[in-house]
Coordinates of N, CA and C in Angstrom, one line a residue:
M1 N 14.4 -3.6 62.0 CA 14.2 -2.7 63.0 C 16.1 -2.3 63.3
K2 N 15.7 -1.0 63.7 CA 17.0 -0.6 63.8 C 17.3 -0.7 65.7
Y3 N 19.0 -1.3 65.5 CA 19.4 -0.8 67.2 C 20.7 -0.5 67.2
E4 N 21.1 0.4 68.3 CA 22.5 0.8 68.7 C 23.3 -0.3 69.6
V5 N 24.6 -0.1 70.1 CA 24.6 -0.3 71.6 C 25.3 1.0 72.0
V6 N 24.9 1.1 74.0 CA 25.3 2.1 74.2 C 26.2 1.7 75.3
N7 N 26.6 2.3 75.9 CA 27.5 1.9 77.5 C 28.2 0.7 77.9
Q8 N 28.8 1.0 76.8 CA 30.6 0.5 77.4 C 31.7 1.4 78.3
P9 N 32.3 0.6 79.4 CA 32.3 -0.7 78.8 C 31.5 -2.4 80.0
L10 N 30.5 -1.3 80.2 CA 28.9 -2.0 80.9 C 27.8 -2.1 79.8
P11 N 27.5 -2.8 78.0 CA 27.0 -2.2 77.4 C 26.0 -2.8 77.2
V12 N 24.5 -2.2 76.1 CA 23.8 -2.7 76.4 C 22.9 -2.6 75.1
V13 N 23.4 -3.6 74.0 CA 22.2 -3.7 72.7 C 20.3 -2.6 72.5
I14 N 20.1 -2.1 72.7 CA 18.1 -1.2 72.2 C 18.1 -1.1 71.1
C15 N 16.5 -2.5 71.0 CA 16.5 -2.9 69.6 C 14.7 -2.0 69.3
K16 N 14.9 -1.3 68.5 CA 14.0 -0.5 68.3 C 13.4 -0.8 67.2
L17 N 11.9 -1.2 67.5 CA 10.4 -1.7 66.4 C 9.7 -2.2 66.1
E18 N 9.5 -2.0 64.6 CA 8.1 -1.7 64.5 C 7.2 -2.2 64.1
P19 N 6.4 -2.0 64.1 CA 4.9 -3.3 64.0 C 5.3 -4.2 63.7
G20 N 4.9 -5.4 65.3 CA 5.4 -6.9 63.4 C 6.8 -7.1 63.6
E21 N 7.0 -6.7 63.8 CA 8.8 -6.8 64.4 C 8.9 -8.2 65.6
A22 N 10.0 -8.7 65.0 CA 10.1 -9.4 66.2 C 11.5 -9.6 67.0
V23 N 11.7 -10.1 67.6 CA 13.6 -10.3 67.9 C 13.5 -11.3 68.8
E24 N 14.1 -12.8 69.3 CA 14.8 -13.7 70.4 C 15.9 -13.5 70.6
C25 N 15.4 -13.8 72.1 CA 16.2 -14.6 73.1 C 16.4 -15.4 74.1
Q26 N 17.6 -14.8 75.0 CA 17.3 -16.9 76.5 C 16.3 -16.6 77.2
R27 N 16.6 -17.6 77.3 CA 15.0 -17.1 79.3 C 15.8 -16.0 79.5
G28 N 15.9 -15.2 80.4 CA 16.7 -14.0 81.0 C 17.4 -13.1 80.3
A29 N 17.6 -12.7 79.3 CA 17.8 -11.7 79.2 C 17.5 -10.3 79.2
M30 N 16.2 -10.5 79.1 CA 15.8 -9.0 78.6 C 16.0 -8.0 79.7
S31 N 16.7 -6.3 79.6 CA 17.0 -6.0 80.3 C 15.9 -4.9 80.5
W32 N 15.2 -4.5 79.7 CA 14.1 -3.3 79.8 C 13.3 -3.5 78.4
M33 N 11.6 -2.6 78.6 CA 10.6 -2.7 77.2 C 9.6 -2.2 77.7
T34 N 9.9 -1.8 76.4 CA 8.3 -0.8 76.5 C 7.0 -1.5 76.5
P35 N 6.0 -0.9 76.8 CA 5.0 -1.8 76.8 C 3.8 -2.4 75.9
S36 N 4.8 -2.0 74.7 CA 4.0 -2.3 73.7 C 5.1 -3.7 72.6
M37 N 5.5 -4.5 73.6 CA 6.7 -5.9 74.0 C 6.3 -7.2 74.4
K38 N 5.2 -7.6 73.1 CA 4.3 -9.7 73.9 C 5.4 -10.6 73.8
M39 N 6.0 -10.6 74.7 CA 6.6 -12.0 75.0 C 5.9 -12.9 74.4
Q40 N 7.1 -13.7 74.1 CA 6.1 -16.2 73.2 C 7.3 -16.7 72.7
T41 N 6.5 -17.6 75.1 CA 8.4 -18.5 74.4 C 7.9 -19.5 74.2
G42 N 8.8 -20.5 73.3 CA 8.8 -21.2 72.7 C 10.4 -22.2 72.5
L43 N 10.6 -23.1 71.4 CA 12.2 -23.4 71.4 C 12.7 -23.0 70.6
G44 N 11.8 -22.5 69.7 CA 12.6 -21.3 69.0 C 13.1 -22.0 67.6
G45 N 14.1 -21.3 66.7 CA 14.2 -21.3 66.0 C 12.7 -21.5 64.4
K46 N 12.3 -22.1 63.7 CA 11.6 -22.0 62.4 C 10.8 -23.2 63.6
K47 N 9.5 -22.3 63.0 CA 8.3 -23.4 63.9 C 8.1 -24.4 63.0
G48 N 6.6 -25.1 63.4 CA 7.0 -26.4 62.4 C 7.5 -27.5 62.2
S49 N 8.9 -27.8 63.0 CA 10.0 -28.4 63.0 C 10.0 -29.8 63.2
G50 N 8.8 -29.9 63.7 CA 8.3 -31.3 64.5 C 8.6 -32.0 66.1
V51 N 8.3 -33.2 65.7 CA 10.0 -34.3 66.9 C 10.6 -34.3 66.8
L52 N 11.2 -34.6 65.2 CA 13.1 -34.4 65.4 C 13.3 -33.4 65.8
G53 N 12.6 -31.9 65.5 CA 14.0 -30.9 65.2 C 13.5 -30.2 66.6
A54 N 12.5 -30.8 67.7 CA 12.2 -30.5 69.2 C 12.9 -30.7 69.7
L55 N 13.6 -32.9 68.9 CA 15.1 -33.6 70.1 C 16.0 -32.7 69.4
G56 N 16.1 -32.6 68.3 CA 17.4 -31.0 67.9 C 17.3 -30.0 68.6
K57 N 16.2 -29.5 69.4 CA 17.3 -28.3 69.3 C 17.5 -29.1 71.3
M58 N 16.8 -30.0 71.3 CA 17.8 -30.6 73.2 C 19.0 -31.1 73.4
A59 N 19.2 -31.5 72.1 CA 20.6 -32.0 72.1 C 20.9 -30.7 72.0
K60 N 20.8 -29.5 71.2 CA 22.0 -29.1 71.0 C 22.1 -28.8 72.6
S61 N 21.5 -27.8 72.7 CA 20.9 -27.5 74.1 C 22.0 -27.8 75.3
A62 N 21.3 -29.1 74.9 CA 22.6 -30.0 76.4 C 23.6 -30.0 76.6
V63 N 24.3 -29.5 75.0 CA 25.8 -30.1 74.9 C 26.3 -28.6 75.3
T64 N 25.6 -27.3 74.5 CA 25.9 -26.0 74.1 C 25.5 -25.7 75.6
G65 N 24.8 -26.1 76.6 CA 24.8 -25.9 77.4 C 23.1 -24.0 78.5
E66 N 22.9 -23.7 77.1 CA 22.1 -22.9 77.0 C 20.1 -24.1 77.3
S67 N 19.2 -22.2 77.3 CA 18.3 -23.7 76.8 C 17.2 -23.8 76.2
I68 N 17.1 -25.1 76.5 CA 16.1 -24.8 74.5 C 15.0 -24.0 74.4
F69 N 14.2 -23.7 75.4 CA 14.0 -22.3 74.7 C 13.6 -21.0 74.6
R70 N 12.8 -20.7 73.9 CA 13.6 -18.7 73.7 C 12.0 -18.2 74.1
N71 N 12.4 -16.9 74.1 CA 11.9 -15.6 74.3 C 11.9 -15.1 72.9
T72 N 10.4 -15.2 72.4 CA 9.9 -14.1 71.1 C 10.1 -12.6 70.9
Y73 N 9.9 -11.7 71.3 CA 9.7 -10.4 71.6 C 9.1 -9.5 70.6
T74 N 8.2 -9.6 70.3 CA 7.0 -8.2 69.0 C 5.9 -7.4 69.8
A75 N 6.8 -6.2 69.0 CA 5.9 -5.3 68.4 C 4.6 -5.7 68.3
E76 N 3.9 -5.3 68.9 CA 2.3 -5.3 68.9 C 1.4 -4.1 69.0
G77 N 0.6 -3.9 68.1 CA 0.0 -2.6 67.5 C 0.4 -1.3 67.7
A78 N 2.1 -1.5 68.2 CA 2.6 -0.4 68.6 C 3.1 -0.4 68.2
P79 N 5.2 0.9 67.6 CA 6.6 0.4 67.9 C 6.5 0.1 68.9
G80 N 7.8 -1.1 69.8 CA 8.2 -0.9 70.5 C 10.1 -0.6 70.6
E81 N 10.8 -1.3 71.7 CA 11.8 -1.2 72.7 C 11.9 -1.9 73.3
I82 N 13.1 -2.5 73.1 CA 14.0 -3.6 74.3 C 14.9 -3.8 74.2
A83 N 15.8 -4.0 75.2 CA 16.7 -3.9 75.2 C 18.1 -5.0 76.2
F84 N 18.1 -5.2 75.3 CA 19.5 -6.6 76.1 C 20.7 -6.0 76.9
A85 N 20.9 -6.9 77.8 CA 22.5 -5.5 78.4 C 23.2 -6.9 78.5
S86 N 24.4 -7.2 79.1 CA 25.9 -8.2 78.9 C 25.8 -8.6 79.9
T87 N 26.0 -9.8 80.4 CA 26.5 -10.0 82.0 C 27.5 -9.6 82.1
F88 N 28.7 -9.2 81.9 CA 30.0 -9.4 81.6 C 30.9 -7.7 81.6
P89 N 31.3 -6.7 81.9 CA 32.0 -6.3 81.6 C 32.9 -6.2 80.4
G90 N 32.4 -5.6 78.4 CA 32.8 -5.9 77.5 C 32.5 -4.7 76.5
D91 N 31.8 -5.1 75.0 CA 31.4 -5.1 74.9 C 30.5 -5.4 73.7
I92 N 29.4 -5.9 72.6 CA 28.3 -6.1 72.2 C 28.5 -6.1 70.8
L93 N 28.7 -7.0 69.8 CA 29.1 -7.6 68.5 C 27.3 -7.7 67.7
C94 N 27.6 -6.9 66.6 CA 26.3 -6.9 66.1 C 27.1 -6.9 64.1
F95 N 26.2 -8.8 63.6 CA 27.1 -9.0 62.5 C 25.8 -9.9 61.6
D96 N 25.2 -9.4 60.6 CA 24.1 -9.5 59.9 C 24.8 -10.6 59.3
T97 N 24.1 -11.9 59.4 CA 24.2 -13.2 59.2 C 23.7 -13.6 57.5
S98 N 23.6 -12.8 56.9 CA 22.9 -12.9 55.4 C 24.7 -12.0 55.0
Q99 N 24.9 -11.6 55.8 CA 26.8 -11.0 54.9 C 27.9 -12.6 55.2
R100 N 27.9 -13.0 56.2 CA 28.1 -14.1 56.6 C 27.9 -14.9 57.8
S101 N 28.5 -16.2 58.2 CA 27.8 -16.7 59.3 C 30.2 -16.7 59.7
I102 N 28.5 -16.8 61.4 CA 30.1 -16.4 62.2 C 29.9 -17.9 63.0
V103 N 31.0 -17.9 63.4 CA 31.2 -18.9 65.2 C 32.0 -17.6 66.2
A104 N 31.1 -18.0 67.1 CA 31.7 -18.0 68.6 C 31.4 -18.9 69.6
Q105 N 32.5 -17.7 70.9 CA 32.4 -19.4 71.9 C 30.4 -19.4 72.6
K106 N 30.7 -20.4 72.9 CA 29.2 -20.7 73.6 C 28.6 -19.8 75.0
S107 N 28.9 -18.8 75.2 CA 28.6 -18.4 76.2 C 28.4 -16.8 75.0
A108 N 29.0 -16.6 74.5 CA 28.7 -14.9 73.7 C 27.3 -15.1 72.9
Y109 N 26.6 -15.7 72.8 CA 24.4 -15.7 72.2 C 23.7 -14.8 72.9
L110 N 23.8 -14.0 72.6 CA 23.1 -12.7 73.4 C 21.6 -12.5 72.7
A111 N 21.9 -12.2 70.9 CA 19.6 -12.5 71.4 C 20.3 -12.0 69.1
N112 N 18.8 -12.2 69.2 CA 18.6 -12.9 66.8 C 18.0 -12.1 67.2
T113 N 16.7 -11.5 65.7 CA 16.3 -11.4 64.7 C 16.0 -12.6 63.9
P114 N 14.5 -12.5 64.1 CA 14.4 -14.0 63.2 C 14.5 -14.4 62.4
G115 N 14.6 -15.4 61.2 CA 16.0 -16.0 60.1 C 17.4 -16.2 60.5
V116 N 17.6 -16.4 62.4 CA 18.7 -16.6 61.7 C 18.9 -18.2 62.1
Q117 N 20.4 -19.4 61.9 CA 19.7 -19.8 62.0 C 21.0 -20.6 63.0
I118 N 20.5 -21.1 64.5 CA 22.1 -21.1 65.2 C 22.0 -23.2 66.2
D119 N 23.0 -23.2 64.6 CA 23.5 -24.5 65.3 C 25.5 -24.4 66.0
I120 N 25.4 -25.8 66.4 CA 26.5 -26.3 66.9 C 27.5 -26.6 65.8
F121 N 28.6 -26.2 66.5 CA 29.9 -26.2 64.9 C 30.4 -26.2 66.3
F122 N 31.0 -28.1 65.3 CA 32.2 -28.5 66.0 C 33.7 -28.5 65.1
Q123 N 33.9 -28.1 66.5 CA 35.9 -28.7 65.9 C 36.7 -29.5 65.1
K124 N 36.7 -29.3 63.7 CA 37.1 -29.9 63.2 C 39.0 -31.4 63.7
K125 N 39.3 -30.2 64.1 CA 40.0 -31.3 65.3 C 40.1 -31.1 66.1
I126 N 40.5 -32.5 67.3 CA 39.5 -32.8 68.5 C 40.3 -31.3 69.9
G127 N 41.6 -31.8 69.6 CA 43.0 -31.3 69.9 C 42.1 -30.5 70.3
A128 N 42.3 -28.9 69.5 CA 41.7 -27.6 68.9 C 41.1 -27.9 70.6
G129 N 40.0 -28.3 70.2 CA 38.2 -28.0 71.1 C 39.0 -28.5 72.5
F130 N 39.8 -29.2 73.1 CA 40.5 -30.4 74.0 C 41.4 -28.5 74.7
F131 N 42.1 -28.5 73.5 CA 43.8 -28.2 74.9 C 43.7 -26.2 74.1
G132 N 42.5 -26.3 73.0 CA 43.2 -24.9 72.4 C 41.5 -23.4 73.4
G133 N 41.2 -24.1 74.5 CA 41.1 -22.8 75.8 C 39.1 -22.8 74.9
E134 N 38.2 -22.5 73.8 CA 37.4 -22.9 72.6 C 36.4 -23.1 73.6
G135 N 37.1 -25.2 73.3 CA 36.4 -25.3 73.9 C 36.0 -26.2 72.7
F136 N 35.2 -27.7 72.5 CA 35.6 -28.6 71.0 C 33.8 -27.9 70.6
I137 N 33.4 -27.7 71.5 CA 32.0 -27.2 71.0 C 31.4 -26.2 70.8
M138 N 31.5 -25.0 69.4 CA 30.8 -23.5 69.5 C 29.6 -23.7 68.8
Q139 N 29.5 -22.4 68.6 CA 27.7 -22.6 67.9 C 28.5 -21.7 67.2
K140 N 27.6 -21.8 65.6 CA 27.6 -21.1 64.2 C 25.7 -20.8 63.9
F141 N 26.1 -19.0 63.6 CA 25.5 -17.9 63.5 C 25.1 -17.3 62.0
S142 N 23.8 -18.3 61.2 CA 24.6 -18.2 59.8 C 23.0 -17.9 59.4
G143 N 21.8 -17.8 57.9 CA 20.6 -17.5 58.1 C 20.8 -16.2 57.6
A144 N 19.8 -15.6 57.9 CA 19.6 -14.5 57.3 C 18.9 -12.8 58.5
G145 N 19.7 -12.4 59.3 CA 19.0 -11.7 60.5 C 20.1 -10.8 60.9
M146 N 20.0 -10.0 62.1 CA 20.9 -9.9 62.2 C 20.7 -11.0 64.1
V147 N 22.1 -10.6 64.9 CA 22.7 -12.1 66.2 C 23.6 -11.0 66.5
F148 N 22.7 -10.6 68.0 CA 23.8 -9.9 68.9 C 25.1 -10.3 69.7
L149 N 26.0 -10.6 69.8 CA 27.1 -11.9 70.9 C 27.8 -10.7 72.0
E150 N 27.6 -10.9 72.8 CA 28.8 -10.2 74.2 C 30.4 -11.0 74.0
I151 N 31.1 -9.7 74.1 CA 32.4 -10.8 73.9 C 33.2 -10.0 75.6
N152 N 33.3 -10.4 76.1 CA 34.1 -9.6 77.6 C 35.9 -9.1 77.6
G153 N 35.7 -8.6 77.7 CA 36.3 -6.5 77.5 C 36.3 -5.9 76.4
A154 N 37.6 -5.8 76.3 CA 37.2 -5.0 74.7 C 37.7 -5.8 72.9
V155 N 38.0 -6.0 72.2 CA 38.1 -6.6 71.5 C 38.9 -6.2 69.7
Y156 N 40.0 -7.4 69.5 CA 40.0 -6.3 68.9 C 40.2 -7.5 67.6
T157 N 39.9 -7.0 66.4 CA 39.6 -7.3 65.0 C 41.5 -7.7 64.0
Y158 N 41.3 -8.9 63.8 CA 42.3 -8.9 62.9 C 41.7 -9.3 61.3
E159 N 42.3 -9.1 60.7 CA 41.5 -9.7 59.4 C 43.4 -10.6 59.0
L160 N 42.7 -12.4 58.8 CA 43.8 -12.4 58.1 C 43.7 -13.6 56.3
A161 N 44.9 -13.3 56.0 CA 45.2 -13.8 54.3 C 44.0 -15.4 55.1
A162 N 44.8 -15.7 52.9 CA 45.0 -17.0 53.5 C 46.5 -17.4 53.8
G163 N 46.3 -18.1 53.9 CA 47.1 -19.2 55.0 C 47.7 -18.2 56.1
E164 N 47.6 -17.0 56.2 CA 47.9 -16.7 57.4 C 48.4 -16.1 58.6
S165 N 48.6 -17.0 59.9 CA 48.1 -17.3 61.2 C 48.6 -15.8 62.5
M166 N 47.5 -16.8 62.9 CA 48.0 -15.6 64.4 C 47.8 -16.6 65.5
L167 N 49.4 -16.2 67.0 CA 49.2 -17.4 67.7 C 49.0 -16.5 69.0
V168 N 47.2 -17.4 69.4 CA 46.5 -17.2 70.9 C 46.1 -17.4 72.1
D169 N 46.5 -16.4 73.4 CA 46.3 -17.6 74.4 C 45.2 -18.2 74.7
T170 N 44.4 -18.5 75.2 CA 43.3 -19.2 75.2 C 42.5 -18.7 75.8
G171 N 41.6 -18.9 76.1 CA 40.0 -18.6 75.9 C 40.3 -16.9 75.2
Y172 N 41.1 -16.6 74.3 CA 41.0 -15.2 74.4 C 40.4 -15.6 72.8
V173 N 40.1 -16.5 72.0 CA 39.3 -16.1 70.9 C 37.9 -16.5 71.3
A174 N 37.5 -15.7 71.4 CA 35.8 -15.1 70.9 C 34.8 -14.9 69.8
A175 N 35.4 -14.6 68.7 CA 34.5 -15.2 67.6 C 34.6 -15.4 65.7
M176 N 34.8 -15.6 65.0 CA 35.6 -15.8 63.7 C 34.6 -16.2 62.5
E177 N 35.1 -15.4 61.2 CA 34.5 -16.0 60.1 C 34.9 -17.9 60.2
E178 N 33.3 -17.5 59.3 CA 33.5 -19.6 59.3 C 34.4 -20.3 58.6
T179 N 35.1 -19.3 57.7 CA 35.9 -20.0 57.6 C 37.7 -20.0 57.4
V180 N 37.6 -19.4 58.9 CA 38.8 -18.8 59.7 C 39.0 -20.3 60.9
S181 N 39.8 -21.2 59.7 CA 40.6 -22.3 61.3 C 40.7 -22.1 62.3
L182 N 41.1 -23.0 63.0 CA 41.4 -23.4 64.4 C 41.6 -24.7 65.0
D183 N 43.5 -24.0 65.5 CA 43.7 -25.3 65.7 C 45.1 -25.5 66.8
I184 N 46.0 -26.1 67.7 CA 47.1 -25.7 68.9 C 47.4 -25.7 68.6
E185 N 48.9 -25.4 68.7 CA 50.2 -25.3 68.5 C 51.1 -25.7 70.0
T186 N 51.5 -26.3 70.6 CA 52.5 -27.2 71.8 C 53.1 -25.4 71.9
V187 N 53.2 -25.0 73.2 CA 54.6 -23.7 73.7 C 56.3 -25.0 73.0
S188 N 56.6 -24.6 72.2 CA 58.1 -24.8 72.5 C 59.4 -24.5 73.8
G189 N 59.6 -25.8 74.4 CA 60.7 -26.3 74.8 C 60.0 -26.2 76.6
V190 N 60.5 -27.6 77.9 CA 60.2 -27.6 78.6 C 60.3 -26.2 79.1
G191 N 61.2 -25.7 79.3 CA 61.3 -24.4 80.9 C 60.0 -23.4 80.2
N192 N 59.9 -22.9 78.6 CA 59.4 -22.0 78.4 C 57.6 -22.7 79.1
A193 N 57.7 -24.1 79.4 CA 55.9 -24.2 79.2 C 55.5 -24.4 80.5
L194 N 57.2 -24.9 81.2 CA 56.2 -25.0 82.9 C 57.0 -23.7 83.3
L195 N 57.7 -23.3 82.9 CA 57.7 -22.0 84.4 C 58.0 -20.8 83.3
G196 N 57.3 -20.8 82.0 CA 57.0 -19.0 81.8 C 55.1 -19.3 81.8
G197 N 54.7 -19.6 82.8 CA 53.2 -18.5 82.4 C 52.0 -18.8 81.7
E198 N 52.7 -19.5 80.8 CA 51.8 -19.7 79.5 C 50.7 -21.0 79.4
G199 N 50.9 -21.6 80.1 CA 50.3 -23.1 79.2 C 50.9 -24.4 78.3
L200 N 50.6 -25.6 78.2 CA 51.2 -25.2 76.9 C 50.7 -25.6 75.9
F201 N 49.7 -25.1 75.5 CA 49.2 -25.1 74.7 C 48.6 -23.6 74.1
N202 N 48.7 -23.0 72.8 CA 47.8 -21.9 72.0 C 47.3 -22.6 71.0
T203 N 46.1 -21.2 71.1 CA 46.0 -21.1 70.2 C 46.0 -20.7 68.5
K204 N 46.2 -21.4 67.4 CA 46.5 -21.1 66.1 C 45.0 -20.7 65.9
V205 N 45.1 -18.9 65.4 CA 43.6 -19.5 64.0 C 44.5 -19.0 63.0
T206 N 43.5 -19.3 61.7 CA 44.5 -19.7 60.7 C 43.4 -18.7 59.0
G207 N 43.8 -18.0 58.6 CA 42.4 -17.5 58.1 C 42.8 -18.2 57.0
P208 N 41.6 -17.5 55.3 CA 41.1 -16.2 55.7 C 40.0 -16.3 56.1
G209 N 40.1 -14.7 57.0 CA 38.8 -14.0 57.5 C 39.8 -14.1 58.5
K210 N 38.1 -12.7 59.6 CA 37.8 -12.4 60.2 C 38.4 -12.7 61.9
V211 N 38.8 -12.5 62.6 CA 38.7 -13.2 64.2 C 38.9 -12.4 65.4
W212 N 37.7 -11.5 65.9 CA 37.6 -11.3 67.0 C 37.8 -11.9 68.3
L213 N 39.1 -10.9 68.7 CA 39.5 -11.3 69.9 C 38.7 -10.7 71.5
Q214 N 39.4 -11.6 72.1 CA 38.7 -10.6 73.6 C 40.1 -10.6 74.5
T215 N 39.4 -9.5 75.3 CA 40.5 -9.4 76.8 C 40.8 -9.6 76.9
M216 N 39.5 -10.0 78.1 CA 39.7 -9.9 79.5 C 38.0 -11.3 79.7
P217 N 38.7 -12.2 79.0 CA 37.9 -13.3 79.3 C 37.9 -13.4 80.6
A218 N 35.8 -14.3 80.4 CA 35.7 -14.6 82.5 C 36.8 -14.9 83.5
N219 N 37.4 -16.4 82.8 CA 38.3 -17.2 83.3 C 39.8 -17.1 83.4
A220 N 40.1 -15.7 82.7 CA 41.2 -15.2 83.3 C 41.4 -13.6 84.0
L221 N 40.0 -13.5 85.1 CA 39.4 -12.3 85.8 C 39.1 -13.2 86.9
A222 N 38.1 -14.3 86.4 CA 38.4 -15.4 88.0 C 39.8 -15.8 88.4
G223 N 40.4 -16.5 87.3 CA 42.2 -16.9 88.3 C 42.2 -15.4 89.1
A224 N 42.3 -14.3 87.9 CA 43.1 -12.7 89.3 C 42.6 -12.4 90.3
I225 N 41.5 -12.3 90.2 CA 40.4 -12.5 91.5 C 40.4 -13.4 92.6
A226 N 41.2 -14.8 92.0 CA 40.6 -15.3 93.5 C 41.3 -15.3 94.8
P227 N 42.1 -15.7 94.5 CA 43.5 -14.7 95.7 C 42.9 -13.6 96.3
F228 N 42.4 -13.3 96.5 CA 41.8 -11.2 96.1 C 40.5 -12.5 97.7
I229 N 40.0 -13.1 96.9 CA 38.6 -14.0 97.4 C 38.4 -14.6 99.1
A230 N 39.8 -15.8 98.1 CA 40.6 -16.7 99.4 C 40.6 -16.1 100.6
T231 N 41.9 -15.5 100.2 CA 42.5 -14.7 101.8 C 41.9 -13.3 102.3
G232 N 40.5 -12.9 102.0 CA 39.3 -12.3 102.4 C 39.9 -11.0 102.1
N233 N 41.4 -10.3 101.6 CA 41.4 -8.7 101.0 C 41.6 -8.4 100.6

């Protein structure tokens, strides 16, 4: 399968498939496609996982807020093309999970090729989940295939050495390699915490590994435009 991401800051990933190739996505994620693409709705992931597998997928969907069902689009009888557009101004990142496992915020998932395993990723330190702004539960993408993630705003990438850390305002961590750890750090000084406008906590990411930061989290944009909506100006 070939793919390309175009039209930032309102990006779309366009996938070009040979006959028999397939791509999976959440319900409603498809933007446009050629007639040769045929859709099949199911539970997603590996087939034949049985009742326990279905219950596991239901549990994952309950905690991540995503639908239990996935749509699989397959090019049948001829090459096909299908597009998945971002739901927020920003970028779409493409990862080969056979090279590395990626951990991302729950809202980042857009689509994947068969072979990608999507699992719940729990923050090892509860405080990091409750106060770090990234959520106690994130998603882990592993296996052997491509996964496409949508990132809010522009993206800046850091590659952290072992033990090297970066302090990030809450909500700005979009994705990271599984080897990166995430914790929280309290803002020092009562005056700084209460009057500095940065909140009480920062997210601390520590290497080794890459971390992808987003410049415009959805909650930051919502906070910026909320006063104008409230006043009608």
